[in-house]
Amino acid sequence: MAANVLAKQVQNKWNNSFARLNRAEPGITGLLAFSEAWRIATDFLYPRDLNDPTPRKEYSMQEVRASFEFLSRAKMLPLLMENFLEDMRKQQHLIERDINEYMAEWEAADTPDFMARLIYRLEKWYKEWSPIPELGSILLSAYTLAFQTHLYSSFPPSFSRGFKQLIASSFSFVNAPCPPWALPPEPHPSLPPGPARQDVFLWSACESLGLLDRYESLIASVCYEYIEAHVMETCAKRWHESMLTCLRGWMTDRVVPWMVMPYARGARSADEARQMLQGVGSRFDYHMCKTLCDLRLQELFDIIIEYPDSMPALQDLKECLSRVDQRNELVKSLRRANRKRLLHPGADTNSIIDQYKNTMNALRFLDPPGVLLYKVADPIRRYLRERPDTIRSIVTYLVGDGEGGEGLGNENENEPIQPLQQRQADDYNDPNWEPEPIDAGPDFRTNKPTDVISTLVSIYDSKDLFVKELQVLLAQRLLAVTDGNYEKERRNIEILKVRFGEAALQVCEVMLRDMTDSRRIDQHIQAQKQMPLHPTIVSRHFWPPLQTSMFNMPGQFKEIQEAYAKEFHLFKPDKKLHWLPHLGTISLDIELQDRTVSAEVPPLEAAIIEHFSTKDTWDVADLATEMKIERAAALKAVLTWVDLGVLKEEDTGLYKLLEVAEEASSSSNPVARQAAMEDTSSVLTVQQQEQEQMKVYWKFIEGMLTNLGSLSLARIQSMLKLAPGYDRTIEQLADFMEAARREGHVTVRDGVWRLQQ
Amino acid sequence: MKVHIKKWHAIAQWRWDTGNNDPDDDGEGDVCGICRVPFEGCCPTCKMPGDDCPLIWGECTHVFHMHCLLQWIGTASSKQQCPMDRRPWVTAERKVD
């Protein structure tokens, strides 16, 4: 029963199918016609092997079209398609073989031309197998999908690397003709006329294979890398010009034309292209800003060192920062760089302060509210507070002791002098009040002092420390003044008064008045009685503790002192003088039998030579006892005269006055004698020779100036004595140093030498 | 040998000649009995030491900053006496050596 029904059903179906295929043609002619059409269609669609040398069978398109028409009427197209796709799957190995072949070649050569050839080859496969468009878009898209699926599944893993290489090389096609390998192997049928770009073939091949969509992120990453490489190459360490405009120009010249190909190839007009490129273009622009920003952040420490010459770089960074939020990164990297390169025991306090000052200026420029500065500066300030010599450095900076006259004088040319600013509470009535920036920390205050000096002084809680240090510095300078010219110091004090307030600098005011008073008193006394002595008379309690010692000036020195003191007492009856014998300088002429030696020496040295005027030979120990000074101090003074050729060591510790200069007998320093002899023959060569010899000692001098910062000439001389074979006098050293100064190696200021930075 | 001094730049401190002739006096020195500030300093109302803030000598041999003493004499409770020994204050003639 059931079998009957089934048999009937099958018969019905068969009848229906037959009727559909035969279409009421007589007999089975319909069926025959159908099978003919099917044969032609499948044969036409069959995916052939490109490598098959046998020529393709020619089809009359009319016939083919008619067959498809026929099959379509019989509703057999889906079946045909299935059949076709199945055939494709079976033939897939042909393509796979090609891919493997090209990839192997590429891997061996590692040049993009094999990739280009592969792409063109695949495009050819794709075109070869593609059914005619008359079959409708459904069939066509089904074919494309199936082809691409097969294709992607057959790519080896190295394909993406190769493709990347190809894309990367495509940048060079933008402004230059393509190399032959990037052109299609055979003349393209639809060669676009006019100045169309040649790389269009490669891109359209990629597109028809669907590679552009599939590898979109890869293409973008290639472009990112391209931009990064360019930024690194052109911008690294170039801080003296603004790079951003130049980079934007480069983007327009090089990257945008390239972008047209993968992203806007189909555009018909410039406007359309612009629209298509807008999104991706701004992504690339952002990436460029970010790359530049990252680069500049890495270099920020050095940029700050170069401030203000590196201003254009900061300008770039500011613009980038507004586009890319890297503020946190900035704080982190700059703090790291500071910790590593600045805040360690090897750094000079002056350079830390300089760097801090530059950091202030640079970050104020980047971020006017000062949030960045506050975050970066905090560790520097804390570190500076721990350093013992910070105050001295800041004070030195204040009065402009740095090289090139930097400091107070220069600082104030472009900004008005203002009193030190103190923190103020928020003014709640201020109509222009603005909330603190969002990334400000809890301790941040917008109205912190903004000028450099106030900020430096505010490292410490009290400014008294500065005033004290200032007093010491001022005292040193004033006491070194011999020509009565201390206008610079007066001006500095006037400026500092504005900053620190009148009361704090009262002491300095007294010191300056002592200077003028001394001069007036001296003029009066000189009018009464001409004397070579010109003392600076200071008010004790108002000067920092001065070096005191108890030796007495001998002989004529004592007489002069007493005479002066007497005149002073006459002029100021209720005052008297208390000499500080150690301090000051004396210029002397030592008149010997055959020569006169002129020298400018400290009083101790003068006292020593005075003792030799009573007795020709002295033991250092005796001298020390006689003058109530330490032996070491006496020896040092004696050696000064030995250098000048006035004294000579007879025996250990026993020195003799040389009434007649010893030249022939000075076996101890043959070099000097030789130099002196040559001196008569030709002046120039001796000088040159001396320079040559001095070069050996230059290393020593350079070393000590590097280590100790600044030294007086006498100090350098006494240290050089420790060097083997050193036999120069202090005058020769002075000449040499002067020469070094002319050559720009060292600078001198107030008798103190230092290396030119 | 002869030593000729061409120019000598020396440093000295001035002291009030109070009769205390200790040459080794490097300490704080004598202080004014009224304001307890050293004589070579200045009285609390002055800024500049020295001639601007001179000393005053009494017949009783006591010495003060002039401004300090005048202020003291100016108050009623002083009864014109030296603050140290309560003898009537008489300013001494400046002794000239």
PDB file of N, CA, C and O in Angstrom, chain A residues 499-531:
ATOM      1  N   ARG A 499      63.289  92.848  45.034  1.00  0.00           N
ATOM      2  CA  ARG A 499      62.774  91.487  45.194  1.00  0.00           C
ATOM      3  C   ARG A 499      62.589  91.092  46.638  1.00  0.00           C
ATOM      4  O   ARG A 499      61.555  90.561  47.023  1.00  0.00           O
ATOM      5  N   PHE A 500      63.635  91.309  47.424  1.00  0.00           N
ATOM      6  CA  PHE A 500      63.595  90.769  48.792  1.00  0.00           C
ATOM      7  C   PHE A 500      63.051  91.773  49.795  1.00  0.00           C
ATOM      8  O   PHE A 500      62.808  91.423  50.937  1.00  0.00           O
ATOM      9  N   GLY A 501      62.924  93.004  49.369  1.00  0.00           N
ATOM     10  CA  GLY A 501      62.454  94.009  50.307  1.00  0.00           C
ATOM     11  C   GLY A 501      63.630  94.738  50.931  1.00  0.00           C
ATOM     12  O   GLY A 501      64.710  94.174  51.105  1.00  0.00           O
ATOM     13  N   GLU A 502      63.386  95.984  51.274  1.00  0.00           N
ATOM     14  CA  GLU A 502      64.442  96.858  51.767  1.00  0.00           C
ATOM     15  C   GLU A 502      65.026  96.316  53.056  1.00  0.00           C
ATOM     16  O   GLU A 502      66.241  96.287  53.253  1.00  0.00           O
ATOM     17  N   ALA A 503      64.157  95.889  53.951  1.00  0.00           N
ATOM     18  CA  ALA A 503      64.595  95.530  55.303  1.00  0.00           C
ATOM     19  C   ALA A 503      65.569  94.361  55.269  1.00  0.00           C
ATOM     20  O   ALA A 503      66.583  94.355  55.970  1.00  0.00           O
ATOM     21  N   ALA A 504      65.288  93.387  54.393  1.00  0.00           N
ATOM     22  CA  ALA A 504      66.131  92.192  54.378  1.00  0.00           C
ATOM     23  C   ALA A 504      67.553  92.526  53.943  1.00  0.00           C
ATOM     24  O   ALA A 504      68.506  91.885  54.362  1.00  0.00           O
ATOM     25  N   LEU A 505      67.680  93.530  53.122  1.00  0.00           N
ATOM     26  CA  LEU A 505      69.006  93.831  52.587  1.00  0.00           C
ATOM     27  C   LEU A 505      69.662  95.016  53.285  1.00  0.00           C
ATOM     28  O   LEU A 505      70.616  95.590  52.780  1.00  0.00           O
ATOM     29  N   GLN A 506      69.155  95.355  54.456  1.00  0.00           N
ATOM     30  CA  GLN A 506      69.721  96.471  55.210  1.00  0.00           C
ATOM     31  C   GLN A 506      71.222  96.264  55.423  1.00  0.00           C
ATOM     32  O   GLN A 506      72.020  97.186  55.277  1.00  0.00           O
ATOM     33  N   VAL A 507      71.578  95.035  55.768  1.00  0.00           N
ATOM     34  CA  VAL A 507      72.972  94.738  56.053  1.00  0.00           C
ATOM     35  C   VAL A 507      73.845  95.047  54.838  1.00  0.00           C
ATOM     36  O   VAL A 507      74.911  95.642  54.950  1.00  0.00           O
ATOM     37  N   CYS A 508      73.358  94.645  53.672  1.00  0.00           N
ATOM     38  CA  CYS A 508      74.132  94.895  52.462  1.00  0.00           C
ATOM     39  C   CYS A 508      74.269  96.389  52.228  1.00  0.00           C
ATOM     40  O   CYS A 508      75.304  96.867  51.738  1.00  0.00           O
ATOM     41  N   GLU A 509      73.254  97.082  52.572  1.00  0.00           N
ATOM     42  CA  GLU A 509      73.286  98.532  52.423  1.00  0.00           C
ATOM     43  C   GLU A 509      74.426  99.116  53.273  1.00  0.00           C
ATOM     44  O   GLU A 509      75.183  99.976  52.822  1.00  0.00           O
ATOM     45  N   VAL A 510      74.544  98.620  54.517  1.00  0.00           N
ATOM     46  CA  VAL A 510      75.618  99.096  55.395  1.00  0.00           C
ATOM     47  C   VAL A 510      76.972  98.777  54.770  1.00  0.00           C
ATOM     48  O   VAL A 510      77.889  99.605  54.779  1.00  0.00           O
ATOM     49  N   MET A 511      77.077  97.593  54.191  1.00  0.00           N
ATOM     50  CA  MET A 511      78.357  97.207  53.593  1.00  0.00           C
ATOM     51  C   MET A 511      78.723  98.164  52.471  1.00  0.00           C
ATOM     52  O   MET A 511      79.876  98.598  52.349  1.00  0.00           O
ATOM     53  N   LEU A 512      77.734  98.505  51.668  1.00  0.00           N
ATOM     54  CA  LEU A 512      78.028  99.420  50.568  1.00  0.00           C
ATOM     55  C   LEU A 512      78.409 100.791  51.100  1.00  0.00           C
ATOM     56  O   LEU A 512      79.298 101.453  50.568  1.00  0.00           O
ATOM     57  N   ARG A 513      77.743 101.202  52.194  1.00  0.00           N
ATOM     58  CA  ARG A 513      78.080 102.513  52.731  1.00  0.00           C
ATOM     59  C   ARG A 513      79.492 102.503  53.313  1.00  0.00           C
ATOM     60  O   ARG A 513      80.224 103.492  53.215  1.00  0.00           O
ATOM     61  N   ASP A 514      79.874 101.383  53.910  1.00  0.00           N
ATOM     62  CA  ASP A 514      81.246 101.282  54.412  1.00  0.00           C
ATOM     63  C   ASP A 514      82.247 101.527  53.294  1.00  0.00           C
ATOM     64  O   ASP A 514      83.283 102.153  53.499  1.00  0.00           O
ATOM     65  N   MET A 515      81.903 101.007  52.114  1.00  0.00           N
ATOM     66  CA  MET A 515      82.815 101.188  50.993  1.00  0.00           C
ATOM     67  C   MET A 515      82.965 102.681  50.669  1.00  0.00           C
ATOM     68  O   MET A 515      84.074 103.190  50.496  1.00  0.00           O
ATOM     69  N   THR A 516      81.856 103.389  50.568  1.00  0.00           N
ATOM     70  CA  THR A 516      81.946 104.821  50.237  1.00  0.00           C
ATOM     71  C   THR A 516      82.635 105.594  51.357  1.00  0.00           C
ATOM     72  O   THR A 516      83.472 106.470  51.091  1.00  0.00           O
ATOM     73  N   ASP A 517      82.279 105.230  52.588  1.00  0.00           N
ATOM     74  CA  ASP A 517      82.905 105.920  53.724  1.00  0.00           C
ATOM     75  C   ASP A 517      84.411 105.727  53.704  1.00  0.00           C
ATOM     76  O   ASP A 517      85.167 106.682  53.896  1.00  0.00           O
ATOM     77  N   SER A 518      84.832 104.490  53.451  1.00  0.00           N
ATOM     78  CA  SER A 518      86.266 104.201  53.447  1.00  0.00           C
ATOM     79  C   SER A 518      86.960 105.099  52.437  1.00  0.00           C
ATOM     80  O   SER A 518      88.035 105.641  52.698  1.00  0.00           O
ATOM     81  N   ARG A 519      86.318 105.247  51.313  1.00  0.00           N
ATOM     82  CA  ARG A 519      86.940 106.042  50.281  1.00  0.00           C
ATOM     83  C   ARG A 519      87.048 107.499  50.692  1.00  0.00           C
ATOM     84  O   ARG A 519      88.076 108.150  50.475  1.00  0.00           O
ATOM     85  N   ARG A 520      85.985 107.980  51.293  1.00  0.00           N
ATOM     86  CA  ARG A 520      85.993 109.378  51.719  1.00  0.00           C
ATOM     87  C   ARG A 520      87.065 109.589  52.774  1.00  0.00           C
ATOM     88  O   ARG A 520      87.853 110.535  52.722  1.00  0.00           O
ATOM     89  N   ILE A 521      87.097 108.682  53.749  1.00  0.00           N
ATOM     90  CA  ILE A 521      88.082 108.802  54.823  1.00  0.00           C
ATOM     91  C   ILE A 521      89.480 108.757  54.233  1.00  0.00           C
ATOM     92  O   ILE A 521      90.351 109.559  54.591  1.00  0.00           O
ATOM     93  N   ASP A 522      89.653 107.823  53.284  1.00  0.00           N
ATOM     94  CA  ASP A 522      90.981 107.680  52.699  1.00  0.00           C
ATOM     95  C   ASP A 522      91.397 108.959  51.985  1.00  0.00           C
ATOM     96  O   ASP A 522      92.529 109.431  52.122  1.00  0.00           O
ATOM     97  N   GLN A 523      90.465 109.553  51.261  1.00  0.00           N
ATOM     98  CA  GLN A 523      90.790 110.790  50.553  1.00  0.00           C
ATOM     99  C   GLN A 523      91.224 111.868  51.542  1.00  0.00           C
ATOM    100  O   GLN A 523      92.215 112.574  51.334  1.00  0.00           O
ATOM    101  N   HIS A 524      90.508 111.932  52.648  1.00  0.00           N
ATOM    102  CA  HIS A 524      90.840 112.939  53.660  1.00  0.00           C
ATOM    103  C   HIS A 524      92.237 112.685  54.207  1.00  0.00           C
ATOM    104  O   HIS A 524      93.057 113.595  54.292  1.00  0.00           O
ATOM    105  N   ILE A 525      92.485 111.421  54.561  1.00  0.00           N
ATOM    106  CA  ILE A 525      93.762 111.116  55.196  1.00  0.00           C
ATOM    107  C   ILE A 525      94.914 111.297  54.219  1.00  0.00           C
ATOM    108  O   ILE A 525      95.958 111.817  54.575  1.00  0.00           O
ATOM    109  N   GLN A 526      94.688 110.900  52.982  1.00  0.00           N
ATOM    110  CA  GLN A 526      95.749 111.090  51.992  1.00  0.00           C
ATOM    111  C   GLN A 526      96.055 112.569  51.836  1.00  0.00           C
ATOM    112  O   GLN A 526      97.196 112.946  51.555  1.00  0.00           O
ATOM    113  N   ALA A 527      95.012 113.410  52.004  1.00  0.00           N
ATOM    114  CA  ALA A 527      95.239 114.848  51.889  1.00  0.00           C
ATOM    115  C   ALA A 527      96.126 115.343  53.035  1.00  0.00           C
ATOM    116  O   ALA A 527      96.944 116.251  52.855  1.00  0.00           O
ATOM    117  N   GLN A 528      95.958 114.752  54.200  1.00  0.00           N
ATOM    118  CA  GLN A 528      96.790 115.130  55.331  1.00  0.00           C
ATOM    119  C   GLN A 528      98.211 114.623  55.143  1.00  0.00           C
ATOM    120  O   GLN A 528      99.170 115.339  55.384  1.00  0.00           O
ATOM    121  N   LYS A 529      98.277 113.374  54.742  1.00  0.00           N
ATOM    122  CA  LYS A 529      99.604 112.757  54.665  1.00  0.00           C
ATOM    123  C   LYS A 529      99.569 111.679  53.586  1.00  0.00           C
ATOM    124  O   LYS A 529      98.771 110.743  53.663  1.00  0.00           O
ATOM    125  N   GLN A 530     100.418 111.830  52.586  1.00  0.00           N
ATOM    126  CA  GLN A 530     100.421 110.881  51.471  1.00  0.00           C
ATOM    127  C   GLN A 530     100.912 109.522  51.963  1.00  0.00           C
ATOM    128  O   GLN A 530     101.985 109.427  52.555  1.00  0.00           O
ATOM    129  N   MET A 531     100.127 108.514  51.725  1.00  0.00           N
ATOM    130  CA  MET A 531     100.535 107.170  52.171  1.00  0.00           C
ATOM    131  C   MET A 531     100.156 106.152  51.108  1.00  0.00           C
ATOM    132  O   MET A 531      99.153 106.333  50.418  1.00  0.00           O
TER     133      MET A 531
END
